[in-house]
Coordinates of C-alpha atoms in Angstrom, one line a residue:
X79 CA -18.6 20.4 -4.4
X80 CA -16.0 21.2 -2.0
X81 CA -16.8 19.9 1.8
X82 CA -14.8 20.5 5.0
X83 CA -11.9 18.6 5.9
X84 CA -12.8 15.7 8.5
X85 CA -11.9 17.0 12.4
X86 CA -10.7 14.1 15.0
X87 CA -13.7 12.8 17.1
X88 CA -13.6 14.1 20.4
X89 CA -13.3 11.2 22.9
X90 CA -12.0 11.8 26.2
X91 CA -9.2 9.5 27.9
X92 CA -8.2 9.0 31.6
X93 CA -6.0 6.9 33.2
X94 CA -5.9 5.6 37.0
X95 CA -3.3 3.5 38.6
X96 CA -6.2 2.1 41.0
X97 CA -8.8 -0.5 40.2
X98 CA -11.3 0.9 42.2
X99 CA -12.2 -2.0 44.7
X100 CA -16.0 -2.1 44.1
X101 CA -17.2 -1.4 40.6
X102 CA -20.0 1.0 41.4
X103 CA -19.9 2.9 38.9
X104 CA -23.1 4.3 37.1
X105 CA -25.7 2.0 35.3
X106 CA -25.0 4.0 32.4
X107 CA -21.3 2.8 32.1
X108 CA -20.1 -0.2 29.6
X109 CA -17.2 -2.0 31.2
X110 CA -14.2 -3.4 29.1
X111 CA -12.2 -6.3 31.5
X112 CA -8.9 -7.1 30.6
X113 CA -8.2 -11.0 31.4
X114 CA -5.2 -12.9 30.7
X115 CA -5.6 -15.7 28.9
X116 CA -3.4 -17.5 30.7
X117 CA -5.1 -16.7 33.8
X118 CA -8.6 -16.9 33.4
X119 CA -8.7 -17.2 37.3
X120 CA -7.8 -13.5 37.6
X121 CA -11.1 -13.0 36.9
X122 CA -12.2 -14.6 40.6
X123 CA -9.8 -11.5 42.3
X124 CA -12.5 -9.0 40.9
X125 CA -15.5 -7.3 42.8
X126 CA -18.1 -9.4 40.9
X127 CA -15.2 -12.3 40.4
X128 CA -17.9 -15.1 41.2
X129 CA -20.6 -13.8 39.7
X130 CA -19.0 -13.4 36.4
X131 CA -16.6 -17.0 36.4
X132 CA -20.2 -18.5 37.1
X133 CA -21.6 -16.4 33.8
X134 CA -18.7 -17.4 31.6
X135 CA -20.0 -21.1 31.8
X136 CA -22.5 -20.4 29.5
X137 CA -20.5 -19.7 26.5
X138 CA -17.9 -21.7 25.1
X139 CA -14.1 -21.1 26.0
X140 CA -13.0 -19.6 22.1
X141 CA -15.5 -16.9 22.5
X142 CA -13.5 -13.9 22.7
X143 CA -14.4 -11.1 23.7
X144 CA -17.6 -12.4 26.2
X145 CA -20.7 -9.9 26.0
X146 CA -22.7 -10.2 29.1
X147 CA -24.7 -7.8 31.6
X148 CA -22.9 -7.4 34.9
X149 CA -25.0 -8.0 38.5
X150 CA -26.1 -4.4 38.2
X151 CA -27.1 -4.4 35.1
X152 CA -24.0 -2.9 33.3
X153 CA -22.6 -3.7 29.5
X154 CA -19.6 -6.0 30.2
X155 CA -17.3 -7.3 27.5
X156 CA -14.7 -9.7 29.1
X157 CA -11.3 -9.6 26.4
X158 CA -9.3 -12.5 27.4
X159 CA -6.0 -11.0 26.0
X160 CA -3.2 -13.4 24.5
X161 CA -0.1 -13.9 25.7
X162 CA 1.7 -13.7 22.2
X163 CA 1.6 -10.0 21.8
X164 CA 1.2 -8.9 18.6
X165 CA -0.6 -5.5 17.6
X166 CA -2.8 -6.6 14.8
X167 CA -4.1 -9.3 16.8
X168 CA -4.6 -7.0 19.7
X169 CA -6.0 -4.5 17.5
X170 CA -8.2 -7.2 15.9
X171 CA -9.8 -7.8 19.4
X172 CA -10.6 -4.0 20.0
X173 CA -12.8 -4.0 17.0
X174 CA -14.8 -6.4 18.2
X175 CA -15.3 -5.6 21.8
X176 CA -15.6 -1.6 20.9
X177 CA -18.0 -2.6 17.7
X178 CA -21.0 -3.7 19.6
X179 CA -20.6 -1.4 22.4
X180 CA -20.4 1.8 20.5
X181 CA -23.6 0.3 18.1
X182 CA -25.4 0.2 21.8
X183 CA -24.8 3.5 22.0
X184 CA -22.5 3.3 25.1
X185 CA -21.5 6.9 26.0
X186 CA -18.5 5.8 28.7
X187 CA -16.5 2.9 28.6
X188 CA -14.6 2.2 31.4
X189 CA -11.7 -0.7 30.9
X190 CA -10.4 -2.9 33.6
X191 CA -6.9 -4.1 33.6
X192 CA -6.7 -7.7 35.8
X193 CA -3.6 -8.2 35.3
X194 CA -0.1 -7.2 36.0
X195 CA 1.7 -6.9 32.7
X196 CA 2.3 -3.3 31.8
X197 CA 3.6 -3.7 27.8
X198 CA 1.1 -6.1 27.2
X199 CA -2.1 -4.1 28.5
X200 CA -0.3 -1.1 27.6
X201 CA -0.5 -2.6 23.8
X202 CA -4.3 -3.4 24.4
X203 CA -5.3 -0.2 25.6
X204 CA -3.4 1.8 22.4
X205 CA -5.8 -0.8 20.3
X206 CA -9.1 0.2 22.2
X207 CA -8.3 4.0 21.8
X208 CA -7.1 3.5 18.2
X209 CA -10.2 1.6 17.4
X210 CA -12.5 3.9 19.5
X211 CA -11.5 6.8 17.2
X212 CA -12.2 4.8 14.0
X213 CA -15.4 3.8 15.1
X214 CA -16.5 7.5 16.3
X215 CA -15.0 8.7 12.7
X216 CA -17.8 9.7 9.9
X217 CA -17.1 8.9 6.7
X218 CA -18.6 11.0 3.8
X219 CA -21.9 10.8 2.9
X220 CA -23.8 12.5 0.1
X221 CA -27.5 12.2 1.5
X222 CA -29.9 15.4 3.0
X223 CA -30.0 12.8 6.0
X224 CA -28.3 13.8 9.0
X225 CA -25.8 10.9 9.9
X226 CA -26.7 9.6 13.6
X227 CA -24.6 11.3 16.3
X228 CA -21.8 8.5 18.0
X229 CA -23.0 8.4 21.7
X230 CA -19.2 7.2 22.5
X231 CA -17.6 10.5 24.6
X232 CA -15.0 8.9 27.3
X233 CA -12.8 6.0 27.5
X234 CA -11.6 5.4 31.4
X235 CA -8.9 2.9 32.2
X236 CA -7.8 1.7 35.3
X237 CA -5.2 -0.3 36.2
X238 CA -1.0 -0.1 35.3
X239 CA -1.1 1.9 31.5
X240 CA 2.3 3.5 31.6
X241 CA 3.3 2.6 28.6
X242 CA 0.0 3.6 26.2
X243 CA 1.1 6.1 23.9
X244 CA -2.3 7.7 23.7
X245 CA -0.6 10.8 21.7
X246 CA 0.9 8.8 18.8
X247 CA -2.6 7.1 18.9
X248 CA -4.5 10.4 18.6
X249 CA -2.2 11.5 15.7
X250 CA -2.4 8.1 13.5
X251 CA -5.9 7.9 14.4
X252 CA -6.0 11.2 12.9
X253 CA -4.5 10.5 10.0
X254 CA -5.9 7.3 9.1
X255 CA -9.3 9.0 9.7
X256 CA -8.2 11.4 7.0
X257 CA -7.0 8.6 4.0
X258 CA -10.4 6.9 4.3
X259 CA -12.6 10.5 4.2
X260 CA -10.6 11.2 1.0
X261 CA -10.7 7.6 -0.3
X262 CA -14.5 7.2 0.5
X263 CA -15.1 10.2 -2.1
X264 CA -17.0 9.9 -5.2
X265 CA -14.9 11.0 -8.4
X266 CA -17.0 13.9 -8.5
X267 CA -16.2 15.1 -5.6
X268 CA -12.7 14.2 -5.3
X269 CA -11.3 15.6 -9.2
X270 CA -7.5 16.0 -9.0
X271 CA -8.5 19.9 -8.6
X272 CA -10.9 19.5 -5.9
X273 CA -8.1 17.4 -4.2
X274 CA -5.2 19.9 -4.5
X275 CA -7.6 22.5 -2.7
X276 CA -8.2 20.0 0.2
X277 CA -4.8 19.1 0.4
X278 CA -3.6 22.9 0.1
X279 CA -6.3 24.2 2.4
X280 CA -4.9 21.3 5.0
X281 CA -1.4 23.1 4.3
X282 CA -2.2 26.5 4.8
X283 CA -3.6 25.3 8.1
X284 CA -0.6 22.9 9.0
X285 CA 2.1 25.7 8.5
X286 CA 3.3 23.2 5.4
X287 CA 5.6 24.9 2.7
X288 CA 2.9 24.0 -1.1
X289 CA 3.8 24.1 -4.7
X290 CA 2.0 22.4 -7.4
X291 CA 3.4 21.6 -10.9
X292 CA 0.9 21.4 -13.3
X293 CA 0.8 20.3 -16.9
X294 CA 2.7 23.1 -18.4
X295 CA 5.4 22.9 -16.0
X296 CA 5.4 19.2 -16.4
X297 CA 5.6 19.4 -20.3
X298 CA 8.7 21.8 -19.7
X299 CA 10.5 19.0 -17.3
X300 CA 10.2 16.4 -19.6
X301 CA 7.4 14.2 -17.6
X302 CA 5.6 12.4 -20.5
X303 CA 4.8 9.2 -18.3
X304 CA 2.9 11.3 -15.9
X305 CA 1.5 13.6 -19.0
X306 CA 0.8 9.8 -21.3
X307 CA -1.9 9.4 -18.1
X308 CA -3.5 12.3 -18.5
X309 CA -3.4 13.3 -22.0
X310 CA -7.2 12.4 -22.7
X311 CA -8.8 13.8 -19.8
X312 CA -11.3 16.8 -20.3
X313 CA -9.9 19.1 -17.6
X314 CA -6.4 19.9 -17.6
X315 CA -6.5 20.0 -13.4
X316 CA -3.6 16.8 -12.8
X317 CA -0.3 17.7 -11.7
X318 CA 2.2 17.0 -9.0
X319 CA 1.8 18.4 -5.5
X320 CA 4.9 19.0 -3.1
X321 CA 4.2 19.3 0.8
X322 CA 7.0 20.7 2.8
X323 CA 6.9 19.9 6.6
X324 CA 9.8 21.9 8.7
X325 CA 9.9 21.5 12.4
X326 CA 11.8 24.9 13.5
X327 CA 15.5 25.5 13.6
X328 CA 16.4 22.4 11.6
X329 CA 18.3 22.4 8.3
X330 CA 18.9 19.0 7.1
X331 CA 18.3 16.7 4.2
X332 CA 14.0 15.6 4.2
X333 CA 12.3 12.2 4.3
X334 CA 9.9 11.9 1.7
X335 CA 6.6 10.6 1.3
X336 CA 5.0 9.7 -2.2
X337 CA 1.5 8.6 -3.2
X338 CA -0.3 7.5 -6.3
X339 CA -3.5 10.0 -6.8
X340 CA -5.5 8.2 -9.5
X341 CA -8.6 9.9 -8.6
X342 CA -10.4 7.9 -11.3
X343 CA -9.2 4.9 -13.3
X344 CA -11.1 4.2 -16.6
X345 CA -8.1 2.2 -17.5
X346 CA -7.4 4.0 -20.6
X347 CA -7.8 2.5 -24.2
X348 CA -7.3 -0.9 -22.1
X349 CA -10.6 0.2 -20.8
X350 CA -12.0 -1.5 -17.7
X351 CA -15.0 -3.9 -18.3
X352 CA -17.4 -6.2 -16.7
X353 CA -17.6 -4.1 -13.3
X354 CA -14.0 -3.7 -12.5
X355 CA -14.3 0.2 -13.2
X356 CA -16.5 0.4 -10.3
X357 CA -14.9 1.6 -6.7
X358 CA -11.8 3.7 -8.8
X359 CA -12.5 6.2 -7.3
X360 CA -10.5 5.0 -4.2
X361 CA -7.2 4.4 -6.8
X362 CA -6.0 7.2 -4.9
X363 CA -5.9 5.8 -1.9
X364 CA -2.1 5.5 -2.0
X365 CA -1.8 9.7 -1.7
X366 CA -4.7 9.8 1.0
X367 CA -2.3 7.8 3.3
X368 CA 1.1 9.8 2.2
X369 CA -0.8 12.4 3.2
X370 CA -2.3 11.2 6.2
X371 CA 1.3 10.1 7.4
X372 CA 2.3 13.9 6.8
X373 CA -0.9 15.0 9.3
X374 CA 0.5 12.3 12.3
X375 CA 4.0 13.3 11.5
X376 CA 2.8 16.8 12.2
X377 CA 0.7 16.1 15.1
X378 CA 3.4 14.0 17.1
X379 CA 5.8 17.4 16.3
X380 CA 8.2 15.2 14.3
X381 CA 11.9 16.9 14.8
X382 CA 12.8 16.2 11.1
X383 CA 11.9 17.3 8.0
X384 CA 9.5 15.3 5.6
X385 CA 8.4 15.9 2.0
X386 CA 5.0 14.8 0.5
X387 CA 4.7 14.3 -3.0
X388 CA 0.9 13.5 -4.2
X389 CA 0.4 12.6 -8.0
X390 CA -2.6 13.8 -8.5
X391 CA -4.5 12.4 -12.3
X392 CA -7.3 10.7 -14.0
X393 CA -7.0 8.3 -16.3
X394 CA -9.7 8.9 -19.0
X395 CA -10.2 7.2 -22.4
X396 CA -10.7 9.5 -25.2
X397 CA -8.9 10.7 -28.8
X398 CA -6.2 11.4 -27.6
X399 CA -5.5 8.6 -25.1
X400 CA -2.4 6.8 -24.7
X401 CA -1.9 3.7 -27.0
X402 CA 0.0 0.2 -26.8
X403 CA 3.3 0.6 -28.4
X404 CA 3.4 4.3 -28.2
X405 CA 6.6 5.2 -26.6
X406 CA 7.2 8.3 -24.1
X407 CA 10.1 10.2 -22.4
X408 CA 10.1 10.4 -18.8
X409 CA 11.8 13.2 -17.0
X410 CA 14.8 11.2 -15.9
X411 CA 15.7 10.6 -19.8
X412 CA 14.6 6.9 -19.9
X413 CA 12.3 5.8 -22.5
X414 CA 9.3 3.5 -22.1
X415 CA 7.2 1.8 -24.5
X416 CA 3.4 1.6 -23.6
X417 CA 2.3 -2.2 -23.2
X418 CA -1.4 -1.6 -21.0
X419 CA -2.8 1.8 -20.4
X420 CA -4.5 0.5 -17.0
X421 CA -0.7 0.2 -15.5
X422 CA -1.1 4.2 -15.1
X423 CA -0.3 3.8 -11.8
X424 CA 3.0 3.1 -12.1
X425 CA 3.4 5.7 -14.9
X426 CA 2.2 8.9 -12.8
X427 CA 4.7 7.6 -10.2
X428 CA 7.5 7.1 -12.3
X429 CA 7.8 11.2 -12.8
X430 CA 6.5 12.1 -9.5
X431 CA 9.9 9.5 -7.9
X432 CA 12.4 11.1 -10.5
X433 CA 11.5 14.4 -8.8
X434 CA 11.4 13.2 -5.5
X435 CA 14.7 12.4 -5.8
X436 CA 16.2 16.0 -7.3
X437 CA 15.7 17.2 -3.8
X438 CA 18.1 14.4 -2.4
X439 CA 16.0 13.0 0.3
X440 CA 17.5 10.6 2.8
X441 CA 14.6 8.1 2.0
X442 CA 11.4 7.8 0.0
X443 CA 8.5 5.5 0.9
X444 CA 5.7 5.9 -1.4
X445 CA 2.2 4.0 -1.3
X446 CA 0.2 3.0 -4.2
X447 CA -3.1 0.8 -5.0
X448 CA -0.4 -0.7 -7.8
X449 CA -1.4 -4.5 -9.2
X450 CA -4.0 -7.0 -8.6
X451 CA -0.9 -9.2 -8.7
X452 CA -0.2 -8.5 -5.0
X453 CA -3.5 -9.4 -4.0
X454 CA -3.5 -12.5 -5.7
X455 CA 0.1 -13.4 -3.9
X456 CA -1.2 -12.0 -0.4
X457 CA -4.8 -11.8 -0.4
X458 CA -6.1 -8.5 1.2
X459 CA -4.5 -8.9 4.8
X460 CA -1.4 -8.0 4.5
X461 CA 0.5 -5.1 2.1
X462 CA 3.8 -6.4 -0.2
X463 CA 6.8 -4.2 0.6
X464 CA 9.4 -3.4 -2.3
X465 CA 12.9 -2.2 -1.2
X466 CA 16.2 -1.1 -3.1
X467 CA 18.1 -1.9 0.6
X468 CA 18.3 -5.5 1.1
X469 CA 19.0 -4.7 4.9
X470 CA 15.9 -3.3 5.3
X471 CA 13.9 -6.7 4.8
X472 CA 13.8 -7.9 8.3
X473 CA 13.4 -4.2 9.8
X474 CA 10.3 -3.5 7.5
X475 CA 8.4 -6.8 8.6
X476 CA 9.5 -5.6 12.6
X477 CA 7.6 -2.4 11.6
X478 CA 4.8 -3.5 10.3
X479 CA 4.4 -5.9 13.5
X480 CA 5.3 -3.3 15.9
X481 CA 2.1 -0.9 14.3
X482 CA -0.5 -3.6 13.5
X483 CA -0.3 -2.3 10.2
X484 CA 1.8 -5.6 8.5
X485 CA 4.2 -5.7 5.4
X486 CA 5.7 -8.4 3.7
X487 CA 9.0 -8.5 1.4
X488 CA 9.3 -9.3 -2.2
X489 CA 12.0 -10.3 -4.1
X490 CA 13.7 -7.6 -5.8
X491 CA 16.2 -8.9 -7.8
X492 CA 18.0 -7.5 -10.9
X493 CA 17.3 -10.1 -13.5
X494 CA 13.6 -9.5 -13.2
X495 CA 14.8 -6.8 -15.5
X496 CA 15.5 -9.0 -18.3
X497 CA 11.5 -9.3 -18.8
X498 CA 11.2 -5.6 -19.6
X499 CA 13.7 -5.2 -22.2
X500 CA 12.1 -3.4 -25.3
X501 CA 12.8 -3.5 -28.8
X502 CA 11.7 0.2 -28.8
X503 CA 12.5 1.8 -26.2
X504 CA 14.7 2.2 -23.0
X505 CA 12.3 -0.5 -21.0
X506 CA 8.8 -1.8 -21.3
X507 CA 5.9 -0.3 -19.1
X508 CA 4.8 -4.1 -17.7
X509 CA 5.5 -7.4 -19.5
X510 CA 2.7 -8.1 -21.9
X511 CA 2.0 -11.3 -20.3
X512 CA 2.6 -13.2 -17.1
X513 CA 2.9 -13.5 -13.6
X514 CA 4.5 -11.3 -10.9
X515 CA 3.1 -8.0 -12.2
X516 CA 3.9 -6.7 -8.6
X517 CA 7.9 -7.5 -8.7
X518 CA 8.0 -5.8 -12.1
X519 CA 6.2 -2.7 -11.0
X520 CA 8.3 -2.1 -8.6
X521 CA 11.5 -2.6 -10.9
X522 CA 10.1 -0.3 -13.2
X523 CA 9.6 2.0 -10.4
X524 CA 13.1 1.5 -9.0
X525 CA 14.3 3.2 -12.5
X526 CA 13.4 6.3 -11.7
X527 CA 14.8 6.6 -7.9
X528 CA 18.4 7.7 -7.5
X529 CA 20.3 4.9 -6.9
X530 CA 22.2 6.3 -3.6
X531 CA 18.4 7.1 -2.3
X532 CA 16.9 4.3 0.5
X533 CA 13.6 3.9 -1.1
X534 CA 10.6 1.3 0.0
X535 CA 7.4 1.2 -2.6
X536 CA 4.2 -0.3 -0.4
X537 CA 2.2 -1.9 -2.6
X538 CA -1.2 -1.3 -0.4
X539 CA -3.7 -2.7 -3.1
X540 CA -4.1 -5.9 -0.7
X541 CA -4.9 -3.7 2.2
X542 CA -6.9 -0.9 1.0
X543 CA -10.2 -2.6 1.9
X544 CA -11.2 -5.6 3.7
X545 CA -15.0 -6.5 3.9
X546 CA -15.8 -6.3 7.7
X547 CA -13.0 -4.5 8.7
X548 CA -9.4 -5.1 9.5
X549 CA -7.1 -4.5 12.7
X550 CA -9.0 -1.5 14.7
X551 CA -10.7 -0.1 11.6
X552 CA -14.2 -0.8 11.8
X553 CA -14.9 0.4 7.5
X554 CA -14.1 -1.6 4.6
X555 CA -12.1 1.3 3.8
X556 CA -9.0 1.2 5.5
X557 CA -6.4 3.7 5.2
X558 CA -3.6 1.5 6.1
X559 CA -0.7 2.3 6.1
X560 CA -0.4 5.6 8.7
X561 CA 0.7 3.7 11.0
X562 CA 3.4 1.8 9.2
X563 CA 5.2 5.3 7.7
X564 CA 5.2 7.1 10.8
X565 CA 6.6 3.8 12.3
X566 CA 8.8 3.0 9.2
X567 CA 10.5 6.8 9.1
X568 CA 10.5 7.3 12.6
X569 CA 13.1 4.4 12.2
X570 CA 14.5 5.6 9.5
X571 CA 15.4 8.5 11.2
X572 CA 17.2 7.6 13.8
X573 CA 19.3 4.8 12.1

């Protein structure tokens, strides 16, 4: 069943310079107050200053946000906001002052700035709008029930906002909205077919440049890792999709995007047991965030041209599965000798990096659910970062800080490679046992990107869901990673 593609929520946002001197405002109205933490006093220069300093002794001083009805009655949340700045923490506090307001059905939510410190509130406010649209976002649901309408419909701040960047937080808002519709999919609904028609029906109504190469064009360029994936599943529907994003009257080399679209992971004759096959349907969550990335590139009117490259498979078990030891050809020439068939991930890649890189792009970034070995090394707050530029390190942990949305190094070193040598074939798939599954994925990966090519692999099997929520997203589907590509190439791009 094909549904429609998910639409922004519509939540209005205004911005006034003046903190209205008595805070009359309708009954009906939930008030956000932004206090330094710092300066807890500032609190004492507002309309119902004593009134609320006199409330605030009833809770103890870590509880952050406050929830408390103000002298007339109104939702108030008092955020006491750090002075560290950082935007995941920032973001972190949105969730949980826009959680329970938007659950009590607030329709406005006015927020207060009581303080003087423009980056800083600036920051917060981004967080509240980023979060407000996560929260007002529907995420699929197959039921006759009709899902209960968000009352949320304005968002008023007052106070010194000039530098909120409300448009870059509309656009990754946007896109991040779009990864978790597309992740939240059951396999049934979300086939490597049915996903090329979303993702081509989001084209056409883009203005983005499509072509798909499908199995027989795959056999003819030589892609047998991509084709070892697929070669048991029923319906010959996986292949290779390439999104073209052009901003007019420029001619110059693209960025690319990749994404692993494992739209269901059986793992292959290394078949999943006891439970672990449940939730693969969101393997492909990797492509719903390349994608998503392209959407807020588009929205924000990006002035360079990006490339999105989605591998979209199954990974069925069957007669004619894949084996251990069987050995394939990718389309870069190297050989590879099969060691688990539930490292597919890095096999659909492989093909779909080799021909990212014909087109010579000045940098790839590609995200993939990838290894379990990155979760164990990071736990699920954080996404590992893999990089053939050692000079990138630094800049790709000030990227992820900068966005909320955070990534951490590895180590990438050459002699890592040592463990893949074959006896077979041009290099092993994975080792066949040990640790650091995550270092070797991305030096296999690194095999099949042009040397000359800047290229970071986000591993984002930490941060594809956290229980609760994470940052501003409110689902234990999380998207991330919008916000660190439009950051990371919007860098890129003018380095």
């Amino acid at each position: 069943m094909v549904l429609d593609l998910p639409k922004l929520p519509e939540l209005k946002i205004d911005t006034d310079h003046r903190v209205p001197a008595a805070w009359d405002f309708d009954t009906s109205v939930s008030l956000v107050l932004l206090v330094p933490e710092s300066d807890r006093k500032a609190l004492l220069r507002a309309p119902w200053g004593d009134f609320l300093t006199l409330r605030l002794t009833d809770f103890p001083t870590s509880t952050n946000p406050v929830f408390l009805s103000g002298p007339r009655g109104h939702r108030t949340a008092i955020l006491f906001v750090p002075d560290t700045k950082t935007t995941f923490s920032y973001g972190t506090l949105a969730r949980k002052t826009l959680g329970p307001l938007v659950k009590e059905r607030a329709i406005t939510v006015n927020v207060i700035s009581l303080f003087a410190d423009v980056e800083k509130v600036s920051t917060m406010a981004d967080a509240l709008v980023a979060s407000g649209m996560a929260h007002l976002f529907q995420l699929p649901r197959m039921t006759g029930k009709a899902a209960d309408p968000m009352a949320l419909r304005a968002m008023n701040f007052y106070g010194n906002f000039d530098d909120a960047d409300f448009s870059t937080t509309r656009a990754t808002a946007e896109g991040n909205n779009l990864a978790r519709w597309l992740t939240q999919l059951p396999g049934n609904y979300l086939t490597p077919g049915l996903y090329q028609q979303y993702a081509e029906t989001l084209a056409t109504r883009e203005g983005w440049a499509t072509r798909f190469y499908g199995i027989d064009e795959l056999k003819e360029l030589g892609a047998g890792a991509f084709l070892s994936v697929v070669q048991a599943s029923p319906t010959p529907d996986a292949g290779i999709l390439h999104l073209q994003y052009r901003p007019p009257g420029v001619d110059a080399p693209p960025l690319a995007l990749a994404g692993k679209g494992v739209c269901f992971d059986t793992g292959g004759s290394d078949l999943k047991v006891s439970g672990h096959m449940r939730g693969m349907n969101g393997d492909m969550q990797g492509s719903a965030v390349a994608l998503g990335t392209l959407l807020a590139l588009t929205r924000l009117k990006f002035p360079h041209p990006v490339d999105c490259w989605l591998a979209l498979a199954e990974n069925h078990i069957g007669p004619k599965a894949v084996k251990s030891n069987d050995v394939v050809t990718a389309m870069n020439g190297t050989t590879i000798e099969i060691v688990n068939t539930d490292a597919e991930g890095r096999m659909v890649l492989a093909d779909t990096l080799a021909l990212a890189s014909r087109s010579k792009p000045r940098a790839i970034l590609n995200y993939a659910t990838l290894t379990g070995s990155c979760v164990s090394a990071l736990g699920q707050r954080v996404a590992g970062g893999f990089s053939n530029r050692r000079d990138w390190i630094e800049p790709i942990i000030q990227a992820g800080e900068r966005c909320g949305e955070r990534v951490w190094p590895f180590p990438f070193e050459t002699d890592y490679d040592e463990d893949l040598e074959s006896d077979l074939a041009d290099t092993l798939q994975c080792r066949v046992e040990g640790a650091g599954d995550h270092i070797y994925a991305a030096r296999f990966l690194s095999k099949f990107v042009d040397g000359n090519i800047g290229w970071l692999h986000v591993d984002i099997a930490p941060t594809g869901s956290h229980k609760g929520g994470l940052g501003v997203i409110p689902t234990e589907v999380q998207g991330f990673g919008v916000r660190f590509g439009v950051e990371w190439l919007k860098r890129i791009a003018e380095s």
